[in-house]
Amino acid sequence: LAADLQPGDAIGFTFFTGYMAMAAASIFFLVERGQVDGKWKTSLLISALITFIAAVHYYYMRDLYLETGQSPTEFRYIDWTLTVPLMCVEFYLLIKPYGGKVSTMWKLIGYSVLMLVTGYIGESLDKENTILWGVISTLGYLGIVYEATIGDVKKVALSSNNPEVANAVRLLRNFVIVGWAIYPIGYMCMEGNLLASTGWNLDLLYNIADAVNKIGFGLVVYSSAMSSTKAAA
Amino acid sequence: LAADLQPGDAIGFTFFTGYMAMAAASIFFLVERGQVDGKWKTSLLISALITFIAAVHYYYMRDLYLETGQSPTEFRYIDWTLTVPLMCVEFYLLIKPYGGKVSTMWKLIGYSVLMLVTGYIGESLDKENTILWGVISTLGYLGIVYEATIGDVKKVALSSNNPEVANAVRLLRNFVIVGWAIYPIGYMCMEGNLLASTGWNLDLLYNIADAVNKIGFGLVVYSSAMSSTKAAA
Ligand SMILES: CC1=C(/C=C/C(C)=C/C=C/C(C)=C/C=O)C(C)(C)CCC1
Ligand SMILES: CC1=C(/C=C/C(C)=C/C=C/C(C)=C/C=O)C(C)(C)CCC1
């Protein structure tokens, strides 16, 4: 396996760094979990599970990419099917102490399912209509953006009247708007799609986005947990 | 292995997501066990063991399915032989604090053995009489349904006069009636059985049912444990 990585293969590089970063992040979140207040422990465990699940799938994806040179679409979506709903759970755990409702979590998960199922169809099963499926998928994505900026999540932030929540919600929103937006850009770089002519690579963009969103979001939760633990001490 | 997963292979997808979800759930239950009150710790460990045993067998089943395209019947029943009795233990631990008896656990295990032995014969050794074996197996299943809705388990709920037990028993009953019922539906989709014409796939249904019952039931136990731990604090 290792022998197949060619000099200058940037995509291969990111599969390796992605794999290792996810594995290291899992250990980090799991071990640091011991240091935070009880109410944050579940959140840190979820962060660790998200990066652990990603590490396992990066292991497969790296393999498939190095052996065949192809985009490991199936594993990508298997990973997202598990990790995106877990990120919705993570959002929910963050707003729950301030009155976040379980129905908000289910809304976010519902939008995610729409986004991922149609994205997979457009990327694997019906490439002829890849743009159409991308548009439908984007509706799911926009649903999540809506909840984070105007809808349920925002309402919790406003009604809580608490600067700590306002901050958490702002960060959360930024991840959804900026970090998650890298994925549709990657998707548009596929052959026959709008950004194909840029020559950018879908896997390169997805790998960068995964690192930002999975590890970055976990780190944000971690630092909220640490400062709230210190404030309570 | 990884290269054998074909685009659009929904059954293969659920073997992969099932494997990963079981592994992640085991870590979750095992780590969160540290956070719950002493009397709940054994229950959380049993939940973790159920999903751990399942993760190992999903690893084998995934392999066999991808290599041969066949239904991994043997591994399925090896898994159930271990996990179904453990689920009976889990039920028992839930009702024990409210007067549940060990004989109830043995009744449930007895019905499970009847259900699984005859189910295996009908699915693997004597496919000619698959319907007959399915009917006998269903008697075992109905025994469990009886205990959960009218028999021993229900009696505990009534005599305890405690809303928390009533709630636990109600959830338990719902899992047995709704979640477990997916299995016989899957079985009936086999060739020569009553739902064969639907074209539904047995493994797809079994994989969905396993995720619902093994992880879902564990999560229900987990959330009871967390709220009772918080109430006691
Ligand atoms: C909008 C859109 C997409 C969005 C994907 C996203 C937003 C994925 C997020 C994944 C995350 C956050 C994983 C973290 O663990 C697709 C499916 C590429 C298809 C094209 C349109
Ligand atoms: C009724 C019936 C069946 C029931 C199977 C069940 C109910 C299995 C439950 C498994 C669980 C709960 C596993 C969890 O770890 C069979 C054997 C398919 C054969 C056909 C008739």
Short mmCIF file of C-alpha atoms and ligand atoms in Angstrom, two decimals:
data_model
loop_
_atom_site.label_atom_id
_atom_site.label_comp_id
_atom_site.label_asym_id
_atom_site.label_seq_id
_atom_site.Cartn_x
_atom_site.Cartn_y
_atom_site.Cartn_z
CA LEU A 1 0.00 0.00 0.00
CA ALA A 2 2.50 2.58 1.21
CA ALA A 3 4.65 1.91 -1.86
CA ASP A 4 1.86 3.10 -4.14
CA LEU A 5 1.99 6.71 -3.00
CA GLN A 6 3.65 8.67 -5.80
CA PRO A 7 5.76 11.83 -5.37
CA GLY A 8 3.59 14.89 -5.77
CA ASP A 9 0.29 13.06 -5.45
CA ALA A 10 -1.51 15.75 -3.45
CA ILE A 11 -4.74 13.77 -3.27
CA GLY A 12 -2.92 10.73 -1.92
CA PHE A 13 -1.17 12.97 0.61
CA THR A 14 -4.47 14.25 1.96
CA PHE A 15 -5.82 10.71 2.26
CA PHE A 16 -2.83 9.86 4.45
CA THR A 17 -2.86 13.05 6.53
CA GLY A 18 -6.65 12.83 6.79
CA TYR A 19 -6.47 9.29 8.10
CA MET A 20 -3.83 10.10 10.68
CA ALA A 21 -5.40 13.39 11.76
CA MET A 22 -8.76 11.68 12.35
CA ALA A 23 -7.15 8.90 14.38
CA ALA A 24 -5.13 11.35 16.48
CA ALA A 25 -8.17 13.58 17.02
CA SER A 26 -10.17 10.59 18.30
CA ILE A 27 -7.53 9.84 20.90
CA PHE A 28 -7.37 13.53 21.83
CA PHE A 29 -11.13 13.93 22.39
CA LEU A 30 -11.42 10.63 24.21
CA VAL A 31 -8.57 11.30 26.62
CA GLU A 32 -9.44 14.97 27.25
CA ARG A 33 -12.99 13.89 28.00
CA GLY A 34 -11.65 13.01 31.44
CA GLN A 35 -10.95 16.69 32.14
CA VAL A 36 -14.27 18.33 31.39
CA ASP A 37 -17.41 18.71 33.48
CA GLY A 38 -19.95 15.91 33.43
CA LYS A 39 -22.45 17.66 31.18
CA TRP A 40 -19.82 18.01 28.42
CA LYS A 41 -18.61 14.41 28.53
CA THR A 42 -21.17 13.07 26.08
CA SER A 43 -20.35 15.84 23.57
CA LEU A 44 -16.66 15.01 23.67
CA LEU A 45 -17.40 11.35 23.19
CA ILE A 46 -19.54 12.13 20.14
CA SER A 47 -16.67 14.24 18.73
CA ALA A 48 -14.36 11.27 19.24
CA LEU A 49 -16.79 8.89 17.56
CA ILE A 50 -17.14 11.18 14.52
CA THR A 51 -13.37 11.26 13.96
CA PHE A 52 -13.04 7.55 14.78
CA ILE A 53 -15.64 6.59 12.20
CA ALA A 54 -13.89 8.89 9.71
CA ALA A 55 -10.49 7.33 10.48
CA VAL A 56 -11.83 3.88 9.65
CA HIS A 57 -13.33 5.06 6.37
CA TYR A 58 -10.22 7.05 5.44
CA TYR A 59 -8.32 3.81 5.87
CA TYR A 60 -10.56 2.19 3.26
CA MET A 61 -10.66 5.24 0.99
CA ARG A 62 -6.89 5.64 0.97
CA ASP A 63 -6.56 2.02 -0.03
CA LEU A 64 -9.09 2.21 -2.81
CA TYR A 65 -7.70 5.47 -4.14
CA LEU A 66 -4.08 4.24 -4.21
CA GLU A 67 -5.01 0.93 -5.79
CA THR A 68 -7.42 2.14 -8.44
CA GLY A 69 -6.84 5.91 -8.67
CA GLN A 70 -10.58 6.32 -8.46
CA SER A 71 -12.73 8.43 -6.20
CA PRO A 72 -13.97 6.28 -3.29
CA THR A 73 -17.54 7.55 -3.58
CA GLU A 74 -19.21 4.65 -1.79
CA PHE A 75 -17.04 4.91 1.33
CA ARG A 76 -17.36 8.67 1.36
CA TYR A 77 -21.13 8.41 1.56
CA ILE A 78 -21.07 5.52 4.04
CA ASP A 79 -18.96 7.74 6.26
CA TRP A 80 -21.24 10.76 5.85
CA THR A 81 -24.37 8.66 6.47
CA LEU A 82 -23.04 8.05 9.96
CA THR A 83 -21.08 11.21 10.74
CA VAL A 84 -23.48 13.91 9.50
CA PRO A 85 -26.35 12.70 11.76
CA LEU A 86 -23.84 12.53 14.62
CA MET A 87 -22.92 16.16 13.92
CA CYS A 88 -26.63 16.99 14.18
CA VAL A 89 -26.66 15.24 17.56
CA GLU A 90 -23.62 17.32 18.53
CA PHE A 91 -25.45 20.55 17.59
CA TYR A 92 -28.38 19.42 19.65
CA LEU A 93 -26.27 18.66 22.72
CA LEU A 94 -24.80 22.14 22.43
CA ILE A 95 -28.16 23.95 22.46
CA LYS A 96 -30.01 21.53 24.74
CA PRO A 97 -28.91 23.14 28.05
CA TYR A 98 -30.38 26.42 26.75
CA GLY A 99 -33.73 25.01 25.71
CA GLY A 100 -32.87 23.33 22.41
CA LYS A 101 -35.53 20.80 21.45
CA VAL A 102 -35.17 17.24 20.24
CA SER A 103 -37.41 18.07 17.29
CA THR A 104 -34.75 20.49 16.04
CA MET A 105 -32.29 17.61 15.94
CA TRP A 106 -34.71 15.49 13.93
CA LYS A 107 -35.28 18.37 11.49
CA LEU A 108 -31.53 18.68 10.96
CA ILE A 109 -31.21 14.92 10.49
CA GLY A 110 -34.12 14.94 8.02
CA TYR A 111 -32.47 17.64 5.90
CA SER A 112 -29.17 15.71 6.06
CA VAL A 113 -30.80 12.55 4.75
CA LEU A 114 -32.30 14.44 1.81
CA MET A 115 -28.92 16.06 1.12
CA LEU A 116 -26.92 12.83 1.26
CA VAL A 117 -29.28 10.48 -0.57
CA THR A 118 -29.70 12.82 -3.54
CA GLY A 119 -25.98 13.71 -3.48
CA TYR A 120 -25.09 10.03 -3.71
CA ILE A 121 -27.46 9.48 -6.61
CA GLY A 122 -25.94 12.41 -8.49
CA GLU A 123 -22.40 11.31 -7.77
CA SER A 124 -22.74 7.59 -8.42
CA LEU A 125 -25.99 6.24 -9.82
CA ASP A 126 -27.26 8.89 -12.21
CA LYS A 127 -24.30 10.92 -13.36
CA GLU A 128 -26.20 12.08 -16.44
CA ASN A 129 -28.32 14.30 -14.24
CA THR A 130 -25.62 15.21 -11.80
CA ILE A 131 -26.52 18.91 -11.80
CA LEU A 132 -30.20 18.26 -11.13
CA TRP A 133 -29.40 15.97 -8.17
CA GLY A 134 -26.91 18.51 -6.88
CA VAL A 135 -29.62 21.18 -6.89
CA ILE A 136 -32.03 18.95 -4.95
CA SER A 137 -29.27 18.04 -2.51
CA THR A 138 -28.52 21.72 -2.01
CA LEU A 139 -32.12 22.22 -0.87
CA GLY A 140 -31.40 19.86 2.03
CA TYR A 141 -28.22 21.77 2.77
CA LEU A 142 -30.08 25.08 2.70
CA GLY A 143 -32.60 23.65 5.15
CA ILE A 144 -29.75 23.14 7.61
CA VAL A 145 -28.37 26.62 6.90
CA TYR A 146 -31.86 28.02 7.52
CA GLU A 147 -32.23 26.32 10.90
CA ALA A 148 -28.77 27.50 11.94
CA THR A 149 -29.16 31.13 10.86
CA ILE A 150 -32.86 32.03 11.18
CA GLY A 151 -34.85 29.02 12.41
CA ASP A 152 -34.90 26.92 15.55
CA VAL A 153 -31.26 27.17 16.53
CA LYS A 154 -31.23 30.94 16.24
CA LYS A 155 -34.40 31.16 18.33
CA VAL A 156 -32.73 29.28 21.17
CA ALA A 157 -29.82 31.70 21.03
CA LEU A 158 -32.11 34.74 21.17
CA SER A 159 -34.38 33.45 23.91
CA SER A 160 -31.50 32.27 26.11
CA ASN A 161 -30.15 35.80 26.60
CA ASN A 162 -26.77 34.28 27.32
CA PRO A 163 -23.53 35.39 25.66
CA GLU A 164 -22.04 31.89 25.88
CA VAL A 165 -24.88 30.37 23.83
CA ALA A 166 -24.80 33.25 21.39
CA ASN A 167 -21.15 32.48 20.83
CA ALA A 168 -21.64 28.73 20.45
CA VAL A 169 -24.48 29.26 17.99
CA ARG A 170 -22.44 31.76 15.97
CA LEU A 171 -19.56 29.30 15.63
CA LEU A 172 -21.90 26.51 14.75
CA ARG A 173 -23.50 28.66 12.06
CA ASN A 174 -20.12 29.61 10.63
CA PHE A 175 -19.14 25.97 10.28
CA VAL A 176 -22.34 25.18 8.46
CA ILE A 177 -22.07 28.17 6.12
CA VAL A 178 -18.34 28.20 5.42
CA GLY A 179 -16.97 24.74 6.23
CA TRP A 180 -19.84 22.72 4.79
CA ALA A 181 -19.95 24.84 1.62
CA ILE A 182 -16.68 23.27 0.50
CA TYR A 183 -18.54 20.02 -0.23
CA PRO A 184 -20.90 21.35 -2.91
CA ILE A 185 -17.90 23.12 -4.51
CA GLY A 186 -16.09 19.77 -4.64
CA TYR A 187 -19.18 18.18 -6.15
CA MET A 188 -19.34 20.83 -8.88
CA CYS A 189 -15.80 19.89 -9.95
CA MET A 190 -17.03 16.52 -11.23
CA GLU A 191 -16.94 15.88 -14.94
CA GLY A 192 -19.96 17.42 -16.59
CA ASN A 193 -20.65 19.77 -13.71
CA LEU A 194 -20.28 23.56 -13.46
CA LEU A 195 -16.72 23.81 -12.14
CA ALA A 196 -15.27 20.90 -14.15
CA SER A 197 -13.15 23.32 -16.17
CA THR A 198 -11.25 24.50 -13.08
CA GLY A 199 -9.49 21.14 -12.94
CA TRP A 200 -9.86 21.09 -9.16
CA ASN A 201 -10.19 17.70 -7.61
CA LEU A 202 -13.30 16.58 -5.80
CA ASP A 203 -11.47 14.30 -3.37
CA LEU A 204 -8.93 16.94 -2.48
CA LEU A 205 -11.72 19.36 -1.58
CA TYR A 206 -13.74 16.74 0.30
CA ASN A 207 -10.65 15.73 2.31
CA ILE A 208 -9.91 19.31 3.28
CA ALA A 209 -13.54 19.92 4.18
CA ASP A 210 -13.69 16.78 6.31
CA ALA A 211 -10.65 17.83 8.32
CA VAL A 212 -12.05 21.33 8.88
CA ASN A 213 -15.52 20.20 9.82
CA LYS A 214 -14.95 17.00 11.76
CA ILE A 215 -11.85 18.00 13.69
CA GLY A 216 -12.50 21.74 13.75
CA PHE A 217 -16.02 21.47 15.03
CA GLY A 218 -14.87 18.98 17.67
CA LEU A 219 -12.19 21.41 18.79
CA VAL A 220 -14.74 24.21 19.13
CA VAL A 221 -16.90 22.00 21.33
CA TYR A 222 -13.79 21.04 23.29
CA SER A 223 -12.77 24.63 23.96
CA SER A 224 -16.31 25.61 25.04
CA ALA A 225 -16.24 22.61 27.37
CA MET A 226 -12.89 23.61 28.82
CA SER A 227 -13.81 27.23 29.44
CA SER A 228 -17.16 26.34 30.99
CA THR A 229 -15.41 23.76 33.20
CA LYS A 230 -12.92 26.38 34.35
CA ALA A 231 -15.64 28.97 34.97
CA ALA A 232 -17.52 26.49 37.17
CA ALA A 233 -14.43 25.54 39.18
CA LEU B 1 -12.56 -6.25 0.15
CA ALA B 2 -13.17 -2.54 -0.10
CA ALA B 3 -13.01 -2.65 -3.89
CA ASP B 4 -15.86 -5.16 -4.06
CA LEU B 5 -18.58 -2.76 -2.96
CA GLN B 6 -20.50 -1.82 -6.08
CA PRO B 7 -22.22 1.53 -6.64
CA GLY B 8 -25.87 1.33 -5.65
CA ASP B 9 -25.48 -1.90 -3.65
CA ALA B 10 -27.86 -0.96 -0.85
CA ILE B 11 -27.41 -4.28 0.94
CA GLY B 12 -23.63 -3.88 0.93
CA PHE B 13 -24.08 -0.33 2.22
CA THR B 14 -26.06 -1.52 5.21
CA PHE B 15 -23.44 -4.16 6.00
CA PHE B 16 -20.83 -1.40 6.13
CA THR B 17 -22.91 1.13 8.05
CA GLY B 18 -24.14 -1.66 10.32
CA TYR B 19 -20.60 -2.73 11.11
CA MET B 20 -19.42 0.78 11.87
CA ALA B 21 -22.53 1.77 13.81
CA MET B 22 -22.22 -1.31 16.04
CA ALA B 23 -18.54 -0.61 16.71
CA ALA B 24 -19.21 3.07 17.50
CA ALA B 25 -22.17 2.14 19.72
CA SER B 26 -19.98 -0.27 21.72
CA ILE B 27 -17.48 2.47 22.43
CA PHE B 28 -20.31 4.83 23.33
CA PHE B 29 -21.96 2.48 25.86
CA LEU B 30 -18.66 1.41 27.36
CA VAL B 31 -17.35 4.94 27.85
CA GLU B 32 -20.65 6.46 29.03
CA ARG B 33 -20.96 3.61 31.55
CA GLY B 34 -18.57 5.65 33.71
CA GLN B 35 -21.20 8.36 34.07
CA VAL B 36 -24.21 6.42 35.33
CA ASP B 37 -25.18 5.25 38.80
CA GLY B 38 -23.84 1.92 40.02
CA LYS B 39 -27.08 0.00 39.56
CA TRP B 40 -27.12 0.88 35.84
CA LYS B 41 -23.51 -0.03 35.07
CA THR B 42 -24.18 -3.69 34.34
CA SER B 43 -26.99 -2.80 31.94
CA LEU B 44 -24.73 -0.47 29.98
CA LEU B 45 -22.04 -3.10 29.80
CA ILE B 46 -24.52 -5.63 28.44
CA SER B 47 -25.61 -3.08 25.83
CA ALA B 48 -21.97 -2.63 24.84
CA LEU B 49 -21.41 -6.38 24.61
CA ILE B 50 -24.46 -6.85 22.40
CA THR B 51 -23.23 -4.26 19.89
CA PHE B 52 -19.63 -5.49 20.16
CA ILE B 53 -20.63 -9.07 19.36
CA ALA B 54 -22.68 -7.71 16.48
CA ALA B 55 -19.77 -5.61 15.17
CA VAL B 56 -17.57 -8.71 14.96
CA HIS B 57 -20.23 -10.70 13.11
CA TYR B 58 -21.00 -7.80 10.78
CA TYR B 59 -17.32 -7.83 9.90
CA TYR B 60 -17.62 -11.48 8.86
CA MET B 61 -21.01 -11.05 7.19
CA ARG B 62 -19.87 -8.05 5.17
CA ASP B 63 -16.92 -10.03 3.90
CA LEU B 64 -18.95 -13.08 2.96
CA TYR B 65 -21.65 -11.02 1.31
CA LEU B 66 -19.19 -9.00 -0.78
CA GLU B 67 -17.22 -12.05 -1.84
CA THR B 68 -20.07 -14.39 -2.69
CA GLY B 69 -23.14 -12.15 -2.95
CA GLN B 70 -24.92 -14.63 -0.70
CA SER B 71 -26.83 -14.19 2.50
CA PRO B 72 -24.52 -14.90 5.47
CA THR B 73 -27.11 -17.06 7.26
CA GLU B 74 -24.69 -18.94 9.51
CA PHE B 75 -23.05 -15.81 10.93
CA ARG B 76 -26.43 -14.18 11.34
CA TYR B 77 -27.65 -16.99 13.58
CA ILE B 78 -24.33 -17.28 15.43
CA ASP B 79 -24.74 -13.61 16.27
CA TRP B 80 -28.39 -13.97 17.35
CA THR B 81 -27.60 -17.06 19.45
CA LEU B 82 -25.45 -14.80 21.59
CA THR B 83 -27.19 -11.44 21.36
CA VAL B 84 -30.85 -12.45 21.77
CA PRO B 85 -30.28 -14.14 25.15
CA LEU B 86 -28.24 -11.09 26.18
CA MET B 87 -31.23 -8.92 25.27
CA CYS B 88 -33.34 -11.14 27.55
CA VAL B 89 -30.82 -10.49 30.32
CA GLU B 90 -31.11 -6.79 29.57
CA PHE B 91 -34.91 -6.96 29.94
CA TYR B 92 -34.50 -8.77 33.20
CA LEU B 93 -32.07 -6.18 34.60
CA LEU B 94 -34.58 -3.49 33.73
CA ILE B 95 -37.47 -5.07 35.67
CA LYS B 96 -35.41 -6.63 38.49
CA PRO B 97 -35.37 -3.51 40.72
CA TYR B 98 -39.18 -3.54 40.60
CA GLY B 99 -39.63 -7.19 41.49
CA GLY B 100 -38.84 -8.90 38.16
CA LYS B 101 -37.98 -12.57 38.69
CA VAL B 102 -35.11 -14.60 37.30
CA SER B 103 -37.59 -17.20 36.10
CA THR B 104 -39.03 -14.58 33.73
CA MET B 105 -35.58 -14.23 32.18
CA TRP B 106 -35.34 -17.98 31.66
CA LYS B 107 -38.78 -18.09 30.09
CA LEU B 108 -37.74 -15.38 27.63
CA ILE B 109 -34.48 -17.23 26.86
CA GLY B 110 -36.40 -20.49 26.37
CA TYR B 111 -38.75 -18.88 23.86
CA SER B 112 -35.74 -17.33 22.08
CA VAL B 113 -34.03 -20.70 21.71
CA LEU B 114 -37.16 -22.19 20.18
CA MET B 115 -37.46 -19.18 17.86
CA LEU B 116 -33.84 -19.23 16.71
CA VAL B 117 -33.29 -22.98 16.32
CA THR B 118 -36.39 -23.45 14.21
CA GLY B 119 -35.71 -20.23 12.29
CA TYR B 120 -32.24 -21.49 11.39
CA ILE B 121 -33.59 -24.83 10.22
CA GLY B 122 -36.12 -23.07 7.99
CA GLU B 123 -33.57 -20.66 6.61
CA SER B 124 -30.70 -23.05 6.01
CA LEU B 125 -31.24 -26.79 6.56
CA ASP B 126 -34.77 -27.49 5.38
CA LYS B 127 -35.72 -24.79 2.93
CA GLU B 128 -38.42 -27.03 1.46
CA ASN B 129 -40.48 -26.50 4.59
CA THR B 130 -39.44 -22.96 5.21
CA ILE B 131 -43.01 -21.80 5.90
CA LEU B 132 -43.66 -24.56 8.43
CA TRP B 133 -40.45 -23.78 10.35
CA GLY B 134 -41.27 -20.09 10.21
CA VAL B 135 -44.65 -20.77 11.81
CA ILE B 136 -43.06 -22.80 14.64
CA SER B 137 -40.43 -20.09 15.13
CA THR B 138 -43.17 -17.49 15.32
CA LEU B 139 -44.67 -19.39 18.26
CA GLY B 140 -41.44 -18.70 20.16
CA TYR B 141 -41.63 -15.06 19.14
CA LEU B 142 -45.27 -14.84 20.27
CA GLY B 143 -44.23 -16.31 23.61
CA ILE B 144 -41.94 -13.36 24.11
CA VAL B 145 -44.63 -10.93 22.95
CA TYR B 146 -47.03 -12.56 25.42
CA GLU B 147 -44.66 -12.14 28.37
CA ALA B 148 -44.02 -8.53 27.45
CA THR B 149 -47.65 -7.49 26.93
CA ILE B 150 -49.77 -9.65 29.25
CA GLY B 151 -47.57 -12.07 31.19
CA ASP B 152 -44.81 -11.75 33.76
CA VAL B 153 -43.31 -8.48 32.61
CA LYS B 154 -46.65 -6.73 32.54
CA LYS B 155 -47.45 -8.01 36.02
CA VAL B 156 -44.29 -6.42 37.38
CA ALA B 157 -45.31 -3.13 35.82
CA LEU B 158 -48.80 -3.28 37.34
CA SER B 159 -47.73 -4.34 40.81
CA SER B 160 -44.92 -1.79 41.05
CA ASN B 161 -47.27 1.19 40.86
CA ASN B 162 -44.37 3.26 39.61
CA PRO B 163 -44.51 5.44 36.50
CA GLU B 164 -40.83 4.88 35.71
CA VAL B 165 -41.31 1.11 35.46
CA ALA B 166 -44.49 1.55 33.51
CA ASN B 167 -42.51 3.61 31.03
CA ALA B 168 -39.60 1.17 30.79
CA VAL B 169 -41.98 -1.73 30.27
CA ARG B 170 -43.93 0.13 27.64
CA LEU B 171 -40.73 0.87 25.66
CA LEU B 172 -39.55 -2.70 26.04
CA ARG B 173 -42.87 -3.97 24.77
CA ASN B 174 -42.78 -1.60 21.78
CA PHE B 175 -39.36 -2.84 20.77
CA VAL B 176 -40.51 -6.45 20.94
CA ILE B 177 -43.72 -5.80 19.00
CA VAL B 178 -42.47 -3.32 16.38
CA GLY B 179 -38.68 -3.68 16.14
CA TRP B 180 -38.50 -7.46 16.39
CA ALA B 181 -41.37 -7.91 13.94
CA ILE B 182 -39.08 -6.75 11.13
CA TYR B 183 -37.23 -10.10 11.35
CA PRO B 184 -40.13 -12.39 10.45
CA ILE B 185 -41.01 -9.99 7.62
CA GLY B 186 -37.44 -10.38 6.32
CA TYR B 187 -37.74 -14.16 6.63
CA MET B 188 -40.94 -14.17 4.61
CA CYS B 189 -39.09 -12.47 1.74
CA MET B 190 -37.04 -15.63 1.11
CA GLU B 191 -37.64 -17.55 -2.06
CA GLY B 192 -40.67 -19.79 -1.71
CA ASN B 193 -42.06 -17.83 1.21
CA LEU B 194 -45.12 -15.59 1.45
CA LEU B 195 -43.55 -12.21 0.63
CA ALA B 196 -41.07 -13.46 -1.99
CA SER B 197 -42.97 -11.58 -4.70
CA THR B 198 -42.31 -8.21 -3.07
CA GLY B 199 -38.65 -8.50 -4.09
CA TRP B 200 -37.59 -7.11 -0.73
CA ASN B 201 -34.29 -8.36 0.53
CA LEU B 202 -33.97 -10.42 3.67
CA ASP B 203 -30.51 -9.10 4.56
CA LEU B 204 -31.53 -5.49 4.07
CA LEU B 205 -34.43 -5.95 6.48
CA TYR B 206 -32.35 -7.91 9.00
CA ASN B 207 -29.64 -5.22 8.94
CA ILE B 208 -32.16 -2.44 9.55
CA ALA B 209 -33.82 -4.44 12.31
CA ASP B 210 -30.49 -5.15 13.99
CA ALA B 211 -29.59 -1.45 14.06
CA VAL B 212 -32.98 -0.51 15.49
CA ASN B 213 -33.08 -3.24 18.11
CA LYS B 214 -29.48 -3.52 19.22
CA ILE B 215 -28.52 0.15 19.20
CA GLY B 216 -32.00 1.58 19.77
CA PHE B 217 -32.74 -0.57 22.77
CA GLY B 218 -29.32 0.19 24.22
CA LEU B 219 -29.98 3.92 23.81
CA VAL B 220 -33.30 3.61 25.61
CA VAL B 221 -31.58 1.89 28.52
CA TYR B 222 -28.88 4.57 28.41
CA SER B 223 -31.34 7.44 28.58
CA SER B 224 -33.27 5.82 31.47
CA ALA B 225 -29.94 5.38 33.23
CA MET B 226 -28.95 9.00 32.66
CA SER B 227 -32.23 10.46 33.84
CA SER B 228 -32.37 8.26 36.90
CA THR B 229 -28.74 9.17 37.68
CA LYS B 230 -29.58 12.87 37.38
CA ALA B 231 -32.73 12.54 39.49
CA ALA B 232 -30.70 10.87 42.24
CA ALA B 233 -27.96 13.52 42.19
C1 LIG C 1 -24.89 20.62 -0.78
C2 LIG C 1 -24.40 19.40 -1.54
C3 LIG C 1 -23.66 18.40 -0.92
C4 LIG C 1 -23.30 18.65 0.49
C5 LIG C 1 -22.58 17.88 1.33
C6 LIG C 1 -22.27 18.21 2.69
C7 LIG C 1 -22.67 19.53 3.26
C8 LIG C 1 -21.62 17.29 3.44
C9 LIG C 1 -21.24 17.45 4.79
C10 LIG C 1 -20.50 16.53 5.41
C11 LIG C 1 -20.03 16.67 6.77
C12 LIG C 1 -20.28 17.89 7.56
C13 LIG C 1 -19.34 15.64 7.30
C14 LIG C 1 -18.83 15.71 8.62
O1 LIG C 1 -18.63 14.77 9.29
C15 LIG C 1 -23.24 17.12 -1.66
C16 LIG C 1 -23.74 15.88 -0.93
C17 LIG C 1 -21.72 17.05 -1.82
C18 LIG C 1 -23.87 17.03 -3.06
C19 LIG C 1 -23.94 18.34 -3.75
C20 LIG C 1 -24.75 19.35 -2.98
C1 LIG C 2 -40.41 -14.77 14.31
C2 LIG C 2 -39.38 -15.35 13.36
C3 LIG C 2 -38.03 -15.02 13.43
C4 LIG C 2 -37.68 -14.02 14.45
C5 LIG C 2 -36.47 -13.49 14.72
C6 LIG C 2 -36.22 -12.48 15.71
C7 LIG C 2 -37.35 -11.84 16.45
C8 LIG C 2 -34.92 -12.14 15.94
C9 LIG C 2 -34.50 -11.15 16.87
C10 LIG C 2 -33.22 -10.78 16.94
C11 LIG C 2 -32.73 -9.76 17.83
C12 LIG C 2 -33.65 -8.97 18.68
C13 LIG C 2 -31.42 -9.52 17.85
C14 LIG C 2 -30.85 -8.50 18.68
O1 LIG C 2 -29.75 -8.52 19.08
C15 LIG C 2 -37.00 -15.69 12.52
C16 LIG C 2 -35.90 -16.35 13.33
C17 LIG C 2 -36.41 -14.66 11.56
C18 LIG C 2 -37.60 -16.82 11.68
C19 LIG C 2 -38.98 -16.53 11.20
C20 LIG C 2 -39.93 -16.28 12.32
#
